[in-house]
Coordinates of C-alpha atoms in Angstrom, one line a residue:
X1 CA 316.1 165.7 270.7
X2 CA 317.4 164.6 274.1
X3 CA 314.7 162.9 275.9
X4 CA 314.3 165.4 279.0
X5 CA 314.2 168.2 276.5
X6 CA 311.1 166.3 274.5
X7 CA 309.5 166.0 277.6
X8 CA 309.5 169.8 278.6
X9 CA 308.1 170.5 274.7
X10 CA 305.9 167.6 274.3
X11 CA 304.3 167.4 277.7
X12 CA 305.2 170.7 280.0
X13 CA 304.8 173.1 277.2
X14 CA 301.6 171.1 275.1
X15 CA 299.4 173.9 274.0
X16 CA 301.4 176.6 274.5
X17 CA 300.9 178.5 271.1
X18 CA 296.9 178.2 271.3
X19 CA 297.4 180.7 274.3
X20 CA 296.7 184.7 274.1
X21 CA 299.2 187.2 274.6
X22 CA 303.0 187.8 273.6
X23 CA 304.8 184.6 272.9
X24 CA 307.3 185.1 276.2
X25 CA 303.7 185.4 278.3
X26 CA 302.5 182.1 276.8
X27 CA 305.3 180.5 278.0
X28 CA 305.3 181.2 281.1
X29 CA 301.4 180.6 281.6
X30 CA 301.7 176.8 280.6
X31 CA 304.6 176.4 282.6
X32 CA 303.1 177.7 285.7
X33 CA 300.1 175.6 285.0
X34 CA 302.8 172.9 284.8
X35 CA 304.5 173.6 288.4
X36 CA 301.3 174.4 289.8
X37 CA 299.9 171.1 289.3
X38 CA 303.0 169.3 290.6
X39 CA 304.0 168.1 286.9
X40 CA 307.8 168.6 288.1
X41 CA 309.0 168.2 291.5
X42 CA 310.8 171.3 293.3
X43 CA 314.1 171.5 292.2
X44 CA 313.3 170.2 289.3
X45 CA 315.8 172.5 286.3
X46 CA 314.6 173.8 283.6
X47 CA 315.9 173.3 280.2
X48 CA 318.5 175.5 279.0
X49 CA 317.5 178.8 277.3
X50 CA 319.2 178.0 274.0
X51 CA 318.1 174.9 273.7
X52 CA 314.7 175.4 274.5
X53 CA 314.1 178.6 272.1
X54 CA 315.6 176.3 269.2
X55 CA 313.3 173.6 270.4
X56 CA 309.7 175.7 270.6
X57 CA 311.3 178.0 267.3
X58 CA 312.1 181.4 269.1
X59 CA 314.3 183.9 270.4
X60 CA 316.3 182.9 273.1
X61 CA 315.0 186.3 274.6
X62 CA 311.7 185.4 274.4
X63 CA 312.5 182.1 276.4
X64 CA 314.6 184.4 278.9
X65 CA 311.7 186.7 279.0
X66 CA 309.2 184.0 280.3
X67 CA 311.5 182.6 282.7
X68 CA 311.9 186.0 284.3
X69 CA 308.2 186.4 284.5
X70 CA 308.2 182.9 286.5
X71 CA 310.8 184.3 288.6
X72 CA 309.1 187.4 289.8
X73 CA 306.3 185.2 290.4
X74 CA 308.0 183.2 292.7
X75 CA 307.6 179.9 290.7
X76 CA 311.6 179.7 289.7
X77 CA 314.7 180.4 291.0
X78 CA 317.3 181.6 288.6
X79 CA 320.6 180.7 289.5
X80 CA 323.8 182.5 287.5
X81 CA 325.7 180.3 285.7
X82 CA 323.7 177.1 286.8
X83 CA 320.1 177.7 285.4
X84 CA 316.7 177.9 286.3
X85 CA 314.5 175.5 289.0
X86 CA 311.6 175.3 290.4
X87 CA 310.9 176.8 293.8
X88 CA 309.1 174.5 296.6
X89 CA 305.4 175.5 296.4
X90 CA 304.3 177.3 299.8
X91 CA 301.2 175.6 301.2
X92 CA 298.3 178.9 300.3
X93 CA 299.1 178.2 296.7
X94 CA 296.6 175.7 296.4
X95 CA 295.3 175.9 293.0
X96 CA 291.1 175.5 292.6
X97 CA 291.1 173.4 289.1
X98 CA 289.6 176.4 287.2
X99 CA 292.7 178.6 287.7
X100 CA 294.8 179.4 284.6
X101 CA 298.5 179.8 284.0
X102 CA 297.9 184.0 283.9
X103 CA 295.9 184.1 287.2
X104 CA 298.9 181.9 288.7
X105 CA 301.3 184.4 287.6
X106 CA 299.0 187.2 289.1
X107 CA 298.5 185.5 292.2
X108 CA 302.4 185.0 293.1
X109 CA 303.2 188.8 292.0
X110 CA 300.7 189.3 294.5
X111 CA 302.3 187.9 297.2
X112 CA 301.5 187.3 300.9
X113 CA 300.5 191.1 301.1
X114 CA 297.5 193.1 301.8
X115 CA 296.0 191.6 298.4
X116 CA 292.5 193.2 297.3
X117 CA 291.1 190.5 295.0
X118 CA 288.6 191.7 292.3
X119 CA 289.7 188.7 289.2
X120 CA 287.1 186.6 291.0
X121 CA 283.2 187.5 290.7
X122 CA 282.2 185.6 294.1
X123 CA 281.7 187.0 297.6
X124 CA 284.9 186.3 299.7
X125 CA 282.9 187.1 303.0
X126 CA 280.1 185.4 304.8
X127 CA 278.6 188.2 306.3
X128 CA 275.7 188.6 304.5
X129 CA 275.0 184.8 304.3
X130 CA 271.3 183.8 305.8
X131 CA 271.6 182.4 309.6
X132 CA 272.3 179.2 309.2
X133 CA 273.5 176.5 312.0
X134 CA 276.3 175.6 310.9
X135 CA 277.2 173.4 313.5
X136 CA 277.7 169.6 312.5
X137 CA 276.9 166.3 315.3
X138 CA 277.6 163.0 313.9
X139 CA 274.3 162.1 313.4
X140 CA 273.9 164.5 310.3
X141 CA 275.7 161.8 308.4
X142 CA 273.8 159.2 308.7
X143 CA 272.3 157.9 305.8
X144 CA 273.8 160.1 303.5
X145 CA 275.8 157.3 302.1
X146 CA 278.1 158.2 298.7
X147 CA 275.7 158.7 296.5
X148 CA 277.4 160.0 293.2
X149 CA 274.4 162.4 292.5
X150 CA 274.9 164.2 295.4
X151 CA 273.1 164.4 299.0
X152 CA 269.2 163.8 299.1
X153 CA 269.0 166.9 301.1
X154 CA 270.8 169.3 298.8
X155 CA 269.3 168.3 295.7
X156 CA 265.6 168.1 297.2
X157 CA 267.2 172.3 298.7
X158 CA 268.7 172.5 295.3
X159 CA 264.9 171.7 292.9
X160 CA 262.9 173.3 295.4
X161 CA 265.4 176.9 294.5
X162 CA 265.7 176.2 291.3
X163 CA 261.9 175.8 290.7
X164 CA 260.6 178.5 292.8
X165 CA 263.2 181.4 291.9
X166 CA 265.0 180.3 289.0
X167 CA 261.4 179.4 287.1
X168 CA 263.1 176.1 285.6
X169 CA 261.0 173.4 287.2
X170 CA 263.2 170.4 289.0
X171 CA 263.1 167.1 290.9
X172 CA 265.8 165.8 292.8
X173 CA 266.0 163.4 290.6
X174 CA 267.0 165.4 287.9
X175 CA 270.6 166.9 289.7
X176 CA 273.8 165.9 289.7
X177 CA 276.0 167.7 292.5
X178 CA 279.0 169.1 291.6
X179 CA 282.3 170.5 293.1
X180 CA 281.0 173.7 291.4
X181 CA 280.0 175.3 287.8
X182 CA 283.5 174.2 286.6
X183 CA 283.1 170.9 286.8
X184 CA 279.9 170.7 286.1
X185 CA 281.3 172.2 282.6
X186 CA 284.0 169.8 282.4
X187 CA 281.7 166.9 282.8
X188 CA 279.3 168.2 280.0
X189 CA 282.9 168.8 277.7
X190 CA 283.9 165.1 278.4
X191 CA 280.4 163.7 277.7
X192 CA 280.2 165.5 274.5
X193 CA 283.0 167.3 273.3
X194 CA 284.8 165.0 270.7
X195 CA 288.0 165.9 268.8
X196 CA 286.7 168.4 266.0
X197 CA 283.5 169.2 267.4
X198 CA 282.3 172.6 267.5
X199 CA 281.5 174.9 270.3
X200 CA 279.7 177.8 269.3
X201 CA 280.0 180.9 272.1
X202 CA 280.0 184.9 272.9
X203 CA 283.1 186.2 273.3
X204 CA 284.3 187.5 275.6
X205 CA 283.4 184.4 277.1
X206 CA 283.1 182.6 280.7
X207 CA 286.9 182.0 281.0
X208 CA 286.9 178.6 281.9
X209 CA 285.7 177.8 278.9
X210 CA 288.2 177.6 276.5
X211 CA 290.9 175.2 278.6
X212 CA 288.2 172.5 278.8
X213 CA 287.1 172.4 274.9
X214 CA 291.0 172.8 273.7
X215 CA 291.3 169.9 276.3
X216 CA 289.1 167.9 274.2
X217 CA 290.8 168.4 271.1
X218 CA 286.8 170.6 270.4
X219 CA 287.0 174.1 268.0
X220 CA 285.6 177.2 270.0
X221 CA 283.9 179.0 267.2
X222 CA 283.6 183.1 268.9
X223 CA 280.3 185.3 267.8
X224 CA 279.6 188.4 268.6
X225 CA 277.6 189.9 271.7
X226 CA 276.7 193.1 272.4
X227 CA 274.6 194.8 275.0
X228 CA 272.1 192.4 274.7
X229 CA 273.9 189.5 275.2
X230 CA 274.4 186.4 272.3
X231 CA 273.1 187.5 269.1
X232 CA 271.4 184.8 267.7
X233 CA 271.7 185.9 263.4
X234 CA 275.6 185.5 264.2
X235 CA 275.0 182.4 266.1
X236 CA 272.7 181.1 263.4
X237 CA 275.2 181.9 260.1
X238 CA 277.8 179.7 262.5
X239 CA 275.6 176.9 263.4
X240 CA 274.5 176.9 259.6
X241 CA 278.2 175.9 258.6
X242 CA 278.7 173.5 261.4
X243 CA 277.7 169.6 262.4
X244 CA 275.7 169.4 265.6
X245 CA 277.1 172.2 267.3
X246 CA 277.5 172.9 270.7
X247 CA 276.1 176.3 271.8
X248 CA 277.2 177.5 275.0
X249 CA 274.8 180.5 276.3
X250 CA 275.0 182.2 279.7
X251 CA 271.2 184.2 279.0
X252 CA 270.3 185.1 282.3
X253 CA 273.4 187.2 283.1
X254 CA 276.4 187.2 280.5
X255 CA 279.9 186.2 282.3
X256 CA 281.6 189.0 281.9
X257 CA 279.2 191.9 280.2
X258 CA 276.3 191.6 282.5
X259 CA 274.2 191.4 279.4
X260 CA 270.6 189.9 280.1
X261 CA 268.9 188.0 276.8
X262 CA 265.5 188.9 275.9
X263 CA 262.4 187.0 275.7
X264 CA 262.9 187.7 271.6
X265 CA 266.6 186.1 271.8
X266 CA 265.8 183.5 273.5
X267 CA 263.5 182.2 271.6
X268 CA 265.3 182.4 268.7
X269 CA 268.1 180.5 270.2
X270 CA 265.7 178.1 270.9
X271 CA 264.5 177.8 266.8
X272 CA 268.0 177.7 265.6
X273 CA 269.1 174.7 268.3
X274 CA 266.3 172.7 266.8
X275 CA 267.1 173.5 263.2
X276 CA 270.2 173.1 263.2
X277 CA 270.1 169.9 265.8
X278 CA 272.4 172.0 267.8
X279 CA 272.4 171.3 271.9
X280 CA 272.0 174.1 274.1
X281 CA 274.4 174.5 277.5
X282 CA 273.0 177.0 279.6
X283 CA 275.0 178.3 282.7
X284 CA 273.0 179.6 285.2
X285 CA 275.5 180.6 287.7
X286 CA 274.3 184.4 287.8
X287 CA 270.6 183.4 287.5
X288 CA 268.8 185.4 289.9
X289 CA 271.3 188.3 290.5
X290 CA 269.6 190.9 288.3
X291 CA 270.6 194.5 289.2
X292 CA 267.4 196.3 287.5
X293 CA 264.9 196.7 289.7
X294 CA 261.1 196.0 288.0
X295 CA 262.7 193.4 285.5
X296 CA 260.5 190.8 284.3
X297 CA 261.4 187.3 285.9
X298 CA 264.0 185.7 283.2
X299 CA 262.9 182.3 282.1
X300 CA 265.6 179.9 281.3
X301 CA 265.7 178.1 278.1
X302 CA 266.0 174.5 279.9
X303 CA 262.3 175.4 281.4
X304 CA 261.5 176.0 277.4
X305 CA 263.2 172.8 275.9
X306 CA 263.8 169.8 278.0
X307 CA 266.6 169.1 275.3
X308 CA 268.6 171.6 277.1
X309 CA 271.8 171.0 279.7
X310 CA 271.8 173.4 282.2
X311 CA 274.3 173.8 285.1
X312 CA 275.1 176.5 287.5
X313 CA 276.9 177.4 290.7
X314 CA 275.7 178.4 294.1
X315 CA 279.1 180.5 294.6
X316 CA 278.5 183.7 293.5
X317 CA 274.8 184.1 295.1
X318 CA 276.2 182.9 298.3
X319 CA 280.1 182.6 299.1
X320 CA 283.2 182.1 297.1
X321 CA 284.3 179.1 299.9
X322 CA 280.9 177.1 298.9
X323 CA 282.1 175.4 295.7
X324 CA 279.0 173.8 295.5
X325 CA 277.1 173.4 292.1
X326 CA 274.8 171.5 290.0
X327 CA 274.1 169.6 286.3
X328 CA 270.7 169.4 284.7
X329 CA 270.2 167.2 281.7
X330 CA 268.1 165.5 279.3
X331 CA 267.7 161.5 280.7
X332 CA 269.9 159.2 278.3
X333 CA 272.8 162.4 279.1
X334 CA 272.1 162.2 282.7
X335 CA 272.7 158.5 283.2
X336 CA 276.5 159.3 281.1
X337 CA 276.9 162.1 283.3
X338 CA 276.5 160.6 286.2
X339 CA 278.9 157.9 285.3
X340 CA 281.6 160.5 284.9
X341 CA 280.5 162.3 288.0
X342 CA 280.8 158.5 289.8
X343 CA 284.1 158.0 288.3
X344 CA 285.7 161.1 289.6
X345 CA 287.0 161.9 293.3
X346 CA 286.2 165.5 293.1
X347 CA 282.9 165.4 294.7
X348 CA 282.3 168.3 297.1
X349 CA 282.3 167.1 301.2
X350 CA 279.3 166.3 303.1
X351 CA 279.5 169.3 305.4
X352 CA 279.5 171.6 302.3
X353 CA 276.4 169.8 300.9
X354 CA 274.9 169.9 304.2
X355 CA 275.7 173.7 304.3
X356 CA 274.1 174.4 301.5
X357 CA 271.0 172.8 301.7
X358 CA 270.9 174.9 304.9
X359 CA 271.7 178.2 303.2
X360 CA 269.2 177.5 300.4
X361 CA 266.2 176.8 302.7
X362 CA 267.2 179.9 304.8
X363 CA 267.4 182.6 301.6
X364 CA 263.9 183.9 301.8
X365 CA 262.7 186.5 299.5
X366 CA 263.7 189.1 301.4
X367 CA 267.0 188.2 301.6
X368 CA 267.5 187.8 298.2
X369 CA 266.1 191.0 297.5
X370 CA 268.3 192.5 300.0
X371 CA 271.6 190.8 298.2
X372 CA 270.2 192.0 294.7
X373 CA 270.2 196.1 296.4
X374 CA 273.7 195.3 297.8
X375 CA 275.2 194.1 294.5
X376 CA 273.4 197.4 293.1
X377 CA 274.6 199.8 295.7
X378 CA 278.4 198.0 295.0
X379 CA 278.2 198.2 291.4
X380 CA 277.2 201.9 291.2
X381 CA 279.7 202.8 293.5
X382 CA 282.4 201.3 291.7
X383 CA 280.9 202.8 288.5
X384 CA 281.3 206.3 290.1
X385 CA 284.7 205.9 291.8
X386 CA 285.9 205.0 288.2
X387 CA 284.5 207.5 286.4
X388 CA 286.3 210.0 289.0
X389 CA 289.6 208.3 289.0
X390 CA 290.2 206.5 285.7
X391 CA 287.8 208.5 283.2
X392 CA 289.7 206.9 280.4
X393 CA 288.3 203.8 281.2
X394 CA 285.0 202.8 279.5
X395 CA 282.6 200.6 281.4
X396 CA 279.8 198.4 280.1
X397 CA 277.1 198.2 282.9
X398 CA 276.0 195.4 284.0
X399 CA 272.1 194.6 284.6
X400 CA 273.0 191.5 286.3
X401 CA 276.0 189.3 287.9
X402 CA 278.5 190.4 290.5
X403 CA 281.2 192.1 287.7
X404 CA 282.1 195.1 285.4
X405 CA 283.4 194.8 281.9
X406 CA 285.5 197.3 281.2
X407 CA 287.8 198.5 277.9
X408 CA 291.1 200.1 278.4
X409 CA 292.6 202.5 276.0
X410 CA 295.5 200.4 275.6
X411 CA 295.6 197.2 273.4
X412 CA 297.2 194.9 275.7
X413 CA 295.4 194.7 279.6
X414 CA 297.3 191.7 280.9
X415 CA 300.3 193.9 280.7
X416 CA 298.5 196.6 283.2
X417 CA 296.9 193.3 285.2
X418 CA 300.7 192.4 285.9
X419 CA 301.5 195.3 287.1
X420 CA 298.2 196.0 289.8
X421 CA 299.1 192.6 290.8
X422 CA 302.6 194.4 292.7
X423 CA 300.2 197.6 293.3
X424 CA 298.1 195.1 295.8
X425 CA 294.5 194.4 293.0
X426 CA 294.2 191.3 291.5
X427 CA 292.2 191.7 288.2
X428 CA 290.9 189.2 285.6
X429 CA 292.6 190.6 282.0
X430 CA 290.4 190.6 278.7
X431 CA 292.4 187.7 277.1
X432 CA 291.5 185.5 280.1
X433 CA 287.9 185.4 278.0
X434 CA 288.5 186.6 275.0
X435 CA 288.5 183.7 272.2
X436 CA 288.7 185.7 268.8
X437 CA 291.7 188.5 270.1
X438 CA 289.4 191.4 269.9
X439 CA 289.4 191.9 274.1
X440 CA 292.6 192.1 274.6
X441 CA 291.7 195.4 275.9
X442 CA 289.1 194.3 278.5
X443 CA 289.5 194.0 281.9
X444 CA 286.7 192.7 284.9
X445 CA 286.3 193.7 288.1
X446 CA 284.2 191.9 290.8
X447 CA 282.2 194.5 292.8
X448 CA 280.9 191.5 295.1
X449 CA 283.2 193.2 297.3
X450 CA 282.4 195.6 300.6
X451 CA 282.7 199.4 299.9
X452 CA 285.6 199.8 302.4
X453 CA 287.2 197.5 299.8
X454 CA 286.3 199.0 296.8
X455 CA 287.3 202.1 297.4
X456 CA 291.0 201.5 298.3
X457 CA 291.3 199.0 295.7
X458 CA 290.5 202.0 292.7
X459 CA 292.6 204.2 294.6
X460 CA 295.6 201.1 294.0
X461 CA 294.3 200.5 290.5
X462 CA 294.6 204.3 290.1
X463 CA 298.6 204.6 291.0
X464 CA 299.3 201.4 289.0
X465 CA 297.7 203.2 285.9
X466 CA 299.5 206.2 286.3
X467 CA 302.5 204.0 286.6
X468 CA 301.7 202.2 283.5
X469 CA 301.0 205.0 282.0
X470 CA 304.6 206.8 282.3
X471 CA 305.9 203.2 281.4
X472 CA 304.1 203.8 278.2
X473 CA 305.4 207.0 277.1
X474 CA 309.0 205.7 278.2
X475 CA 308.5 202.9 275.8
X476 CA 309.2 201.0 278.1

């Protein structure tokens, strides 16, 4: 195989099968990943159609297909007779680690227009942050030094929040800062996710999960979960088969369903981690956004079992520009983690730290309580606006987090995602977190979104479904 041509299969395209969706789709996906993260230089050509599809072991039409998605995306140019290459990157397409090859794709069929953006469950405005001065004099700094764990400030801002609302009591000495929930995941996968090793999880699924445990050569292992969240018998019959599993569990609200796990769960989560010497990873990055008013306080396993590791984000209470979050662990894992955490240069900037301990110590009760009727008011709103405009759609309802779950009547929703993209709605397609193929039908929708946004991004999402419809019965 020529050499250039082993590169593009061996290294550009690594991974490409394990992907969802049509072949043609999974194609493009890793090599927008590839572009994205400057693997190629602009102007770079790609390899020949032919050869390629001989290469990988498919069509040349399936090759030809993926290279015209990249091109409507605006990642390739196609020129006749001469090939394909890669188009210079404009500077707004700077890619946050956690992006996948799909939500690339979405993004550039997007465009530069009058985008509504619902794939993302985070507020993209500040204006129902807690005053705050956010003004910065040189003296602020000083002191704060580079320590890896983070700033004093935020992680004395950080225990203090975590103690008194979250119920899962914290020192400072306890957190690691991270440059949000992502990395915090990533640095719990490279600290214990070995080639082979199990991770047990709900699907659908957070959807940054998968990237980082195929990234460590680790086996996602999907169980069911249903209105109530994880359901422990399935996760039980897995662990049961399984070495020291890894059981990742979002309890206090499910990322996508909404789904809030029971006192009765819980606990048996907690039986079956001990039995089975499995270790617990708990995301708390929607802890504290419960919808249902009257709810009793959820209790987070870490404040159960110190054995635990527990991590979470302060984006989605707060703002999506934050990208501030946080690790808690078990000692002997804390001193690793903080060694990768040292070792990286993707900490989050001082101003952002300094931000955020600000914004923690200014979120009173009755701001929180105000954010949790807001995210009601949203969610309900959206629910009705659906259910008038796109009654064929079947929603899940969430009792916490900032996002709907919804099931299409159509087996492929990446398909429709594609095409709300040129309609002006960026959405989040089922296979984004699906792990075991049964979501390909799913779709979420943030509704951490204003009303005046909401509104004219259903009516959008509306004419792209009626689109996709008529598509359907074309055969096309």
């Amino acid at each position: 195989m020529d050499q250039d041509l082993e590169w593009w299969v061996r290294i550009a395209l690594d991974g490409w099968r394990d992907r969802p969706g049509p072949r043609y789709r999974r194609i493009a996906a890793v090599l927008a990943e590839t572009i994205e993260r400057r693997r190629v230089d602009a102007g770079a050509r790609l390899p020949a159609e032919r050869l390629l599809a001989d290469a990988l072991g498919v069509s040349r039409g399936t090759v030809v297909r993926g290279y015209d998605e990249l091109a409507e995306a605006g990642l390739v140019e196609r020129r006749q007779g001469a090939g394909s290459y890669v188009r210079p990157r404009p500077s707004w397409t700077r890619t946050p680690p956690e992006t996948s090859g799909s939500a690339l794709l979405l993004r550039r069929l997007a465009g530069d227009g009058d985008t509504i953006d619902l794939s993302l469950s985070v507020p993209a405005g500040t204006g129902h942050l807690p005053p705050v001065d956010a003004s910065l004099r040189v003296t602020d700094f000083e002191g704060h030094g580079m320590d890896p764990a983070g700033l004093p400030e935020l992680r004395t801002a950080l225990a203090a929040h975590l103690t008194d609302r979250l119920g899962l009591p914290t020192t400072p000495e306890q957190l690691i800062v991270t440059a949000g929930a992502q990395q915090a995941l990533a640095l719990v996968a490279e600290a214990l996710v070995a080639p082979q090793r199990s991770v047990i999880t709900g699907c659908p699924t957070y959807p940054g999960l998968a990237g980082l445990v195929t990234g460590r050569q680790g086996r996602l292992v999907p169980v069911p979960v249903d209105g109530l969240g994880l359901q422990p018998p399935a996760v039980d019959r897995a662990a049961a088969r399984l070495r020291a599993p890894l059981v990742y569990v979002d309890p206090a609200a499910h990322n996508p369903t909404g789904a809030v796990l029971g006192s009765a769960r819980r606990a048996a989560l907690l039986d079956l981690a001990r039995r089975h010497r499995a270790v617990l990873v708990e995301d708390l990055a929607q802890a504290g956004l419960d919808l249902e008013p009257g709810r009793p306080a959820h209790v987070p396993l870490a404040a159960e079992e110190e054995s635990v590791v527990a991590l979470g984000s302060l984006s989605k209470t707060f703002w999506a520009g934050l990208r501030i979050g946080w690790l808690r662990a078990p000692a002997p894992l804390h001193a690793c983690l903080l060694r990768l955490r040292a070792s990286q240069d993707l900490a989050p900037g001082v101003p952002a730290q300094l931000l955020a301990a600000r914004l923690l110590r200014a979120a009173d009760s009755g701001w929180y309580e105000e954010l949790r009727g807001a995210l009601r008011e949203r969610r309900d709103l959206l629910l009705t606006l659906l259910e008038g405009q796109l009654p064929a759609w079947r929603a899940e309802v969430p009792q916490a987090g900032p996002s709907l779950w919804l099931t299409l009547p159509v087996p492929d929703s990446e398909s429709f995602a594609h095409l709300a993209a040129r309609y002006g709605v960026l959405v989040a397609p089922g296979a984004t977190a699906c792990v075991d193929g049964r979501h390909r039908d799913g779709l979420r929708l943030s509704f951490a979104e204003s009303p005046q946004t909401l509104e004219p991004a259903v009516d959008r999402l509306t004419a792209a479904w009626e689109e996709h419809a008529r598509r359907l019965a074309a055969g096309r």
